[in-house]
XYZ file of C-alpha atoms in Angstrom:
569
model
C -22.301 -57.334 375.530
C -21.597 -61.177 374.666
C -25.369 -61.615 373.832
C -24.961 -58.803 371.356
C -21.858 -60.272 369.814
C -23.546 -63.749 369.558
C -26.616 -62.000 367.828
C -24.438 -60.163 365.360
C -22.266 -63.333 364.528
C -25.648 -65.157 363.927
C -27.280 -62.152 361.533
C -23.878 -62.075 359.671
C -23.536 -65.731 359.311
C -26.974 -66.412 357.721
C -26.538 -63.206 355.595
C -23.168 -65.001 353.999
C -24.824 -68.220 353.579
C -28.170 -66.894 351.839
C -26.314 -64.216 349.900
C -23.789 -67.213 348.756
C -26.858 -69.256 347.642
C -28.094 -66.232 346.088
C -24.760 -65.668 344.108
C -24.866 -69.263 342.956
C -28.357 -68.677 341.532
C -27.018 -65.552 339.713
C -29.380 -63.417 341.745
C -28.428 -59.936 343.053
C -26.718 -60.214 346.424
C -28.615 -57.228 347.897
C -31.667 -59.840 347.741
C -29.834 -62.286 349.833
C -29.221 -59.684 352.594
C -32.817 -58.940 352.792
C -34.048 -62.502 352.788
C -31.393 -63.201 355.328
C -33.101 -60.735 357.454
C -36.528 -62.103 357.071
C -35.347 -65.474 357.744
C -33.381 -64.387 360.907
C -36.330 -62.311 362.254
C -38.446 -64.896 364.090
C -35.657 -66.701 365.487
C -34.399 -63.676 367.113
C -37.565 -62.675 368.650
C -38.065 -66.206 370.113
C -34.684 -66.447 371.945
C -35.370 -62.717 373.249
C -32.957 -60.677 371.103
C -31.999 -57.281 372.244
C -33.984 -55.286 369.598
C -33.358 -52.033 371.048
C -29.602 -52.468 370.577
C -30.123 -53.872 366.865
C -32.273 -50.610 366.161
C -29.499 -48.403 367.667
C -26.949 -50.490 365.379
C -29.443 -49.780 362.623
C -29.510 -46.071 363.126
C -25.961 -45.741 363.470
C -25.470 -47.833 360.018
C -27.763 -45.835 358.115
C -26.197 -42.461 359.425
C -22.751 -43.799 358.265
C -24.236 -44.868 354.861
C -25.606 -41.449 354.269
C -22.340 -39.852 354.958
C -20.697 -42.342 352.404
C -23.544 -41.642 349.815
C -23.114 -37.892 350.319
C -19.591 -38.288 349.349
C -20.681 -39.221 345.722
C -23.365 -36.467 345.363
C -21.399 -33.822 344.190
C -23.619 -30.718 343.554
C -21.446 -30.230 340.475
C -23.362 -33.054 338.683
C -26.388 -30.777 338.637
C -24.702 -28.265 336.913
C -23.493 -30.684 334.272
C -27.062 -31.926 333.546
C -28.400 -28.700 333.512
C -31.722 -27.351 334.320
C -33.205 -30.819 333.173
C -32.233 -32.612 336.673
C -33.778 -29.799 338.603
C -37.082 -29.634 336.625
C -37.379 -33.394 336.459
C -36.362 -33.734 340.128
C -38.945 -31.465 341.411
C -41.870 -32.334 339.047
C -41.287 -35.823 339.958
C -41.449 -35.089 343.646
C -44.414 -33.166 343.295
C -46.491 -35.500 341.128
C -45.570 -38.580 342.858
C -46.486 -37.123 346.287
C -49.776 -35.940 344.995
C -50.604 -39.656 343.734
C -49.410 -41.198 346.921
C -51.530 -38.490 349.080
C -54.626 -38.916 346.867
C -54.575 -42.887 346.973
C -53.893 -43.244 350.602
C -56.491 -40.195 351.164
C -59.407 -41.302 349.042
C -58.816 -44.927 347.869
C -57.617 -46.322 351.306
C -59.389 -43.744 353.726
C -56.400 -42.839 355.673
C -56.503 -39.147 357.424
C -54.837 -36.109 355.704
C -51.820 -36.063 357.821
C -50.965 -39.708 357.429
C -51.559 -39.344 353.744
C -48.980 -36.546 353.458
C -46.503 -38.816 355.025
C -47.306 -41.633 352.545
C -46.904 -39.062 349.819
C -43.451 -37.715 350.823
C -42.330 -41.620 351.394
C -43.251 -42.306 347.953
C -41.598 -39.329 346.402
C -38.146 -40.366 347.282
C -35.608 -42.910 345.591
C -33.289 -45.141 347.327
C -29.880 -43.147 346.992
C -28.135 -46.277 348.344
C -29.435 -48.765 346.003
C -29.247 -46.572 342.842
C -25.511 -45.979 343.464
C -24.702 -49.419 344.279
C -26.622 -50.648 340.901
C -24.864 -47.815 338.880
C -21.564 -48.872 340.552
C -21.918 -52.431 339.777
C -22.979 -51.699 336.221
C -20.308 -49.072 335.652
C -22.889 -46.844 334.457
C -22.212 -43.914 336.962
C -20.694 -41.974 334.101
C -23.382 -42.569 331.510
C -25.892 -40.103 330.606
C -28.767 -41.627 332.375
C -26.618 -42.351 335.534
C -25.583 -38.704 335.655
C -29.268 -37.623 335.173
C -30.532 -40.192 337.980
C -27.783 -38.983 340.506
C -28.751 -35.205 339.783
C -32.343 -36.173 340.495
C -31.220 -37.885 343.588
C -29.393 -34.725 344.764
C -32.531 -32.798 344.358
C -34.655 -35.328 346.117
C -31.978 -35.395 349.060
C -32.194 -31.641 349.357
C -36.053 -31.564 349.607
C -35.740 -34.572 352.051
C -33.253 -32.822 354.191
C -35.892 -29.900 354.421
C -38.731 -32.522 355.309
C -36.725 -34.092 358.090
C -35.831 -30.693 359.416
C -39.391 -29.801 359.382
C -40.469 -32.817 361.424
C -37.659 -33.294 363.785
C -37.959 -29.808 365.014
C -41.600 -30.583 366.070
C -39.744 -32.514 368.977
C -39.149 -29.506 370.915
C -42.333 -27.365 369.934
C -45.746 -27.626 371.102
C -47.767 -26.469 368.081
C -47.897 -28.021 364.583
C -48.135 -24.758 363.049
C -45.163 -22.926 364.793
C -42.083 -25.450 364.429
C -42.090 -25.827 360.600
C -41.077 -22.620 359.601
C -38.447 -21.830 362.543
C -36.896 -25.382 362.097
C -36.528 -24.801 358.330
C -34.885 -21.718 358.691
C -32.625 -22.701 361.601
C -31.423 -25.849 359.662
C -30.946 -23.717 356.055
C -28.668 -21.138 358.026
C -26.586 -24.135 359.575
C -26.133 -25.748 356.402
C -25.208 -22.506 354.668
C -22.520 -21.919 357.105
C -21.276 -25.453 357.117
C -20.965 -25.169 353.432
C -19.278 -21.882 353.693
C -16.822 -23.638 356.174
C -16.456 -26.365 353.761
C -15.535 -23.989 350.846
C -13.218 -21.521 352.876
C -11.487 -23.600 355.624
C -11.982 -27.311 354.839
C -9.557 -27.286 351.887
C -6.783 -26.199 354.006
C -7.382 -28.778 356.462
C -7.699 -31.576 354.114
C -4.821 -30.410 352.282
C -2.583 -30.849 355.363
C -4.279 -33.897 356.793
C -4.014 -35.874 353.314
C -0.299 -36.138 353.643
C -1.081 -39.021 355.793
C -3.459 -41.683 354.581
C -4.297 -42.732 358.216
C -5.094 -39.171 359.049
C -7.103 -38.559 356.152
C -9.263 -41.439 356.971
C -9.671 -40.657 360.786
C -10.395 -36.942 359.919
C -13.202 -37.958 357.271
C -14.770 -40.364 360.056
C -14.509 -37.288 362.546
C -15.901 -34.841 360.230
C -18.977 -37.095 359.835
C -19.673 -37.645 363.535
C -18.911 -33.946 364.560
C -21.711 -32.723 361.879
C -23.933 -35.621 362.523
C -23.582 -34.674 366.355
C -24.175 -30.886 365.713
C -27.305 -31.507 364.054
C -28.629 -33.847 366.742
C -27.822 -31.226 369.439
C -29.911 -28.345 367.695
C -32.668 -30.696 367.298
C -32.320 -32.536 363.823
C -31.688 -35.909 363.058
C -28.142 -37.503 362.960
C -29.068 -38.632 359.489
C -29.442 -35.208 358.070
C -25.962 -34.325 359.636
C -24.272 -37.328 358.191
C -25.612 -36.712 354.523
C -24.566 -33.149 354.725
C -21.161 -34.016 356.155
C -20.609 -36.334 353.044
C -22.037 -33.686 350.481
C -19.737 -31.005 351.893
C -16.720 -33.394 351.528
C -17.816 -34.559 347.876
C -16.367 -31.119 346.464
C -13.082 -31.633 348.232
C -10.258 -33.110 345.751
C -9.615 -35.788 347.990
C -13.220 -37.124 347.862
C -12.540 -40.123 345.986
C -9.702 -41.171 348.113
C -11.638 -40.725 351.072
C -14.368 -42.940 349.499
C -11.894 -45.573 348.712
C -10.536 -45.563 352.126
C -13.780 -46.097 353.890
C -15.138 -48.686 351.214
C -14.743 -51.546 353.534
C -16.940 -49.881 356.009
C -19.621 -48.889 353.417
C -19.742 -52.807 352.253
C -20.155 -53.614 355.978
C -22.986 -51.001 356.715
C -24.641 -51.890 353.431
C -24.949 -55.335 354.702
C -26.277 -54.625 358.018
C -28.627 -52.132 356.665
C -30.501 -54.592 354.313
C -30.215 -57.395 356.952
C -31.692 -55.305 359.579
C -34.487 -53.846 356.630
C -35.426 -57.853 356.582
C -35.380 -57.979 360.281
C -37.859 -55.248 360.563
C -40.459 -57.067 358.232
C -42.054 -59.541 360.702
C -43.500 -62.389 358.660
C -46.694 -62.463 361.106
C -47.667 -58.875 360.197
C -47.747 -59.424 356.625
C -51.469 -60.082 356.010
C -52.402 -57.128 357.630
C -50.304 -54.775 355.476
C -49.620 -56.591 352.230
C -52.482 -55.248 350.238
C -51.797 -51.521 350.764
C -48.029 -52.230 350.439
C -48.560 -53.520 347.017
C -50.766 -50.517 346.149
C -48.119 -48.208 347.177
C -45.322 -50.047 345.559
C -47.354 -49.681 342.202
C -47.230 -46.240 342.531
C -43.118 -46.171 342.915
C -42.472 -48.878 340.271
C -45.013 -47.773 337.737
C -46.271 -44.263 338.310
C -42.981 -42.544 339.324
C -41.088 -43.810 336.258
C -43.916 -42.954 334.082
C -43.496 -39.240 335.387
C -39.754 -39.129 335.208
C -40.121 -40.303 331.462
C -42.528 -37.925 330.693
C -40.875 -34.885 332.012
C -37.654 -36.045 330.314
C -39.406 -36.189 327.102
C -39.774 -32.664 326.887
C -35.965 -32.112 327.215
C -35.269 -34.082 324.061
C -33.626 -37.087 325.461
C -33.953 -40.460 323.850
C -36.615 -42.818 324.786
C -34.123 -45.378 326.009
C -32.173 -42.508 328.100
C -35.821 -41.515 329.482
C -36.659 -45.423 330.216
C -33.441 -46.177 331.909
C -33.736 -43.129 334.171
C -37.173 -44.227 335.008
C -36.661 -47.692 335.862
C -33.676 -46.849 337.776
C -35.401 -44.407 340.407
C -38.430 -46.585 340.717
C -38.253 -47.617 344.371
C -38.892 -45.639 347.699
C -36.058 -44.627 349.854
C -34.055 -45.568 353.172
C -35.036 -41.400 353.617
C -38.762 -42.792 353.544
C -38.153 -44.856 356.673
C -36.469 -42.236 358.478
C -39.255 -39.690 357.690
C -41.926 -42.195 358.719
C -39.872 -43.160 361.982
C -39.883 -39.423 362.962
C -43.355 -39.145 362.216
C -44.207 -42.008 364.662
C -41.915 -40.454 367.225
C -43.752 -37.119 367.207
C -47.053 -38.767 366.906
C -48.286 -37.764 363.810
C -48.763 -41.269 362.162
C -49.433 -44.982 363.780
C -46.779 -47.534 363.936
C -48.591 -49.605 361.523
C -47.898 -47.197 358.797
C -44.235 -47.665 359.190
C -44.501 -51.507 358.873
C -46.594 -50.979 355.740
C -43.850 -48.913 354.151
C -40.990 -51.063 355.448
C -42.841 -53.713 353.373
C -43.364 -51.362 350.415
C -39.500 -50.517 350.443
C -38.702 -54.215 350.503
C -40.922 -55.092 347.525
C -39.721 -51.894 345.357
C -36.098 -52.770 346.082
C -36.465 -56.249 345.164
C -38.397 -55.504 341.773
C -36.362 -52.573 340.892
C -33.064 -54.219 341.314
C -34.157 -56.780 338.723
C -35.404 -54.200 336.781
C -32.293 -52.196 336.559
C -30.207 -55.365 335.920
C -32.085 -56.464 333.065
C -33.071 -52.865 331.966
C -31.609 -53.285 328.385
C -33.555 -56.702 327.610
C -36.550 -55.285 328.931
C -36.122 -52.246 326.596
C -35.576 -54.414 323.678
C -39.103 -55.965 324.445
C -40.916 -52.598 325.055
C -38.829 -50.422 322.606
C -41.834 -49.816 319.977
C -44.311 -48.615 322.860
C -41.787 -46.174 324.437
C -41.918 -44.338 321.179
C -44.612 -41.875 322.930
C -41.769 -40.621 325.553
C -39.663 -39.477 322.608
C -40.258 -36.133 320.726
C -41.467 -37.000 317.194
C -39.415 -33.893 315.921
C -36.178 -35.984 316.753
C -36.742 -38.537 314.037
C -38.179 -35.816 311.678
C -35.113 -33.702 312.165
C -32.629 -36.241 311.154
C -30.531 -35.222 308.054
C -28.164 -37.886 307.328
C -25.963 -38.058 304.419
C -25.313 -41.202 302.518
C -21.758 -40.909 302.302
C -19.279 -40.955 305.219
C -15.738 -42.419 305.817
C -16.062 -42.662 309.625
C -19.066 -42.664 312.232
C -17.782 -41.954 315.959
C -20.461 -43.033 318.400
C -20.305 -41.479 321.786
C -18.713 -38.060 321.984
C -16.544 -38.013 325.535
C -12.907 -37.632 326.916
C -12.120 -40.637 324.541
C -14.273 -39.428 321.783
C -12.494 -35.949 321.871
C -9.169 -37.012 320.980
C -10.427 -39.527 318.346
C -12.339 -36.647 316.746
C -8.939 -34.676 316.490
C -7.347 -37.625 314.664
C -10.256 -38.023 312.176
C -9.954 -34.103 311.339
C -6.221 -34.441 310.777
C -6.605 -37.338 308.297
C -9.332 -35.379 306.662
C -11.865 -37.941 306.495
C -15.485 -37.039 306.196
C -16.788 -38.313 309.481
C -20.196 -38.155 311.629
C -20.503 -37.815 315.360
C -23.573 -39.540 316.957
C -24.670 -38.761 320.775
C -27.649 -39.243 322.790
C -27.125 -35.993 324.781
C -28.886 -33.205 323.179
C -26.690 -30.643 324.964
C -23.516 -32.259 323.254
C -25.026 -32.338 320.058
C -25.780 -28.643 320.164
C -22.362 -28.060 321.445
C -20.632 -29.778 318.427
C -23.069 -28.199 315.844
C -22.144 -24.641 317.179
C -18.559 -25.620 316.280
C -19.662 -26.970 312.858
C -18.844 -30.221 313.631
C -21.142 -32.795 311.986
C -23.255 -34.445 314.764
C -26.421 -36.324 315.096
C -28.709 -36.847 318.180
C -29.547 -40.619 318.408
C -29.191 -43.771 320.582
C -26.896 -46.400 319.312
C -29.423 -48.892 321.022
C -32.096 -47.707 318.437
C -32.499 -50.069 315.604
C -34.442 -47.336 313.593
C -31.303 -45.092 313.836
C -28.726 -47.812 312.766
C -31.009 -48.808 309.708
C -30.959 -44.973 308.835
C -27.248 -44.608 309.032
C -25.193 -45.615 306.025
C -23.120 -48.474 307.790
C -22.834 -50.417 304.554
C -20.564 -47.392 303.132
C -18.459 -46.326 305.954
C -14.953 -47.572 306.444
C -14.379 -47.064 310.143
C -17.031 -46.994 312.956
C -15.771 -46.205 316.446
C -17.732 -46.671 319.810
C -16.453 -44.897 322.934
C -19.702 -46.144 324.774
C -18.863 -48.554 327.481
C -22.203 -50.675 327.306
C -21.649 -54.000 326.120
C -24.966 -54.943 324.815
C -24.872 -51.589 322.699
C -21.610 -52.452 321.454
C -22.640 -56.111 320.508
C -25.574 -54.627 318.602
C -23.628 -51.997 316.862
C -21.255 -54.453 315.779
C -23.775 -56.956 314.494
C -25.520 -54.092 312.672
C -22.249 -53.145 310.786
C -21.125 -56.815 310.267
C -24.890 -57.644 308.807
C -24.293 -55.142 305.712
C -20.567 -54.249 305.730
C -17.914 -57.051 306.176
C -14.688 -54.640 305.416
C -15.585 -51.788 307.900
C -12.873 -51.432 310.738
C -14.922 -51.603 314.037
C -13.300 -50.190 317.015
C -15.316 -50.529 320.431
C -14.890 -49.885 323.954
C -15.105 -52.403 326.874
C -14.750 -51.969 330.643
C -13.286 -55.424 331.640
C -11.076 -58.382 329.836
C -13.861 -60.782 329.596
C -16.026 -57.929 327.849
C -13.251 -57.205 325.410
C -12.477 -60.872 324.468
C -16.331 -61.370 323.801
C -16.136 -58.452 321.433
C -13.201 -59.621 319.729
C -14.697 -63.110 319.261
C -17.829 -61.325 317.385
C -15.266 -59.916 315.054
C -14.389 -56.303 316.372
C -11.091 -55.008 314.943
C -9.916 -53.566 318.032
C -11.310 -52.940 321.558
C -10.460 -50.049 323.669
C -9.787 -50.976 327.228
C -8.842 -47.594 328.885
C -7.669 -48.927 332.300
C -4.794 -50.853 330.367
C -3.998 -48.284 327.808
C -2.274 -45.836 329.903
C 0.227 -48.396 331.101
C 0.528 -49.534 327.680
C 1.351 -46.296 326.345
C 3.832 -45.530 329.161
C 5.642 -48.892 328.291
C 5.959 -47.806 324.796
C 7.310 -44.454 325.835
C 9.767 -45.813 328.302
C 10.805 -48.420 325.463
C 11.256 -45.448 322.897
C 12.919 -42.808 325.118
C 14.750 -45.009 327.717
C 16.042 -42.300 330.401
C 16.238 -39.362 327.700
C 14.628 -36.550 330.189
C 14.119 -34.065 327.052
C 11.894 -36.591 325.285
C 9.805 -36.659 328.626
C 9.586 -33.202 328.828
C 8.301 -32.927 325.095
C 5.605 -35.391 326.155
C 4.921 -33.654 329.108
C 4.270 -30.483 327.114
C 2.014 -32.350 324.587
C -0.054 -33.904 327.293
C -0.586 -30.468 329.344
C -1.662 -28.969 325.926
C -4.191 -31.825 325.217
C -5.497 -31.577 329.072
C -6.196 -27.846 328.643
C -8.003 -28.089 325.237
C -10.335 -31.026 326.775
C -10.866 -28.950 330.066
C -11.787 -25.985 327.785
C -14.494 -28.119 326.202
C -15.930 -28.718 329.530
C -14.932 -32.033 330.054
C -13.741 -33.320 333.538
C -12.498 -36.904 334.640
C -15.325 -38.542 336.656
C -15.180 -39.304 340.578
C -13.976 -43.095 340.309
C -16.224 -45.379 342.331
C -14.181 -48.339 343.462
C -15.896 -51.661 343.208
């Protein structure tokens, strides 16, 4: 036991030092975790480290991580995005599987069963990485973020089916006999659990939530019970942990549960990536590097291209298509679980798992940089990406040359702003990059234009030199800076109101001559302060504000808006 603690202490210390250096060099901290694992690996082998214990700890960490991931994979996201996530997700899985299978079989010369495993491994994207990067960039509620999460949910549903199909073979003698029974049995169990989650779980969580400690304990207990149940009936604990999280994600307390277990999440993210680096033996690189690079190319290049082509037919802008494709351009932790099960049942050789571990590391490393610098990369590639956008979009643009105000981004904030523009009877235009939103606004005869503010051609087409007011509810700093520069280049007198996520971003926009910057996290407190100053302790005034607020919330809800699940950073 003492040896295990010493090993863990060494792993965490090296992870801290390497990650600290990575932060000083302005590199993603995830990179530091993986590099730390690679550095530590040969030393642990030399001192006779207990690899079995580390592997058990790794499995435990992955299961717990998948539970936390499941908490953020609310199935309602698919409903919000619509049929596009379903079609894009399934289409991408099938075509990426096909590409991986053919490359492994025809180009590299692997057998059909091994090639099938390779195709499956390449088809999935990393839920852990994507959720972490979207959270760090504060893009969880962006259009491309929602589409990416929707596709992830589809991938995870398919992955659960694949894992059930493979893991059930541990108890069957015939490859042909186990799959159908396993899938049916697993599907029935998942349906029963979701029914329990819908009918019984809300009553339990309602009572438990009265105590923060009990809510925390119950959520961990639920994860272990469902994971143990799946293990007991012959499936992997990882499936159970993910399903447990997804079932809890529809609970009204999902956000609170997520924030409570955030420290555990952060710890296991560290351990997961360090152990991922540990699994990559430097001495084995020469034998697997070529194949790993080929498979990495499929994940980093082919998969994003497939996603962008499918999204093009749903009418999204080339920038939304590009950002979604780049975000999903890596392979998944599920891939290692699938391949690990394949090794356990004797379907594939252990060398294949080593190859895909290196592929996972390469794709995570490169995709992390691609996502972080995606806006700059888009600026360089924008002209060439026009093939991933419908030409009809630009031809259908009918822009009048006279508007008093343009609202960029129709969302919860934009809804209230639009009502104010109506009341002051100013001629306005709404610009949004969600085609469903634009169609919805046009149905109510609200002048709306489909377009992406980051598109210079769109900004050149808009009559920015004539407007008196430009308002952006888009939270992306780079987009707002581009909009501000474009307006100021042709119109010095226009009032420009922008939105920022942080104090530093707000101050930066003020330095560049924004008239006002919305900071939603602080506006609520500011409004309450003014209300207290105006109303004092007069209960009638608060009742009036209450009724006014209720009416506004009901109107917003009727339009289909809801507050997003908050991801604590």
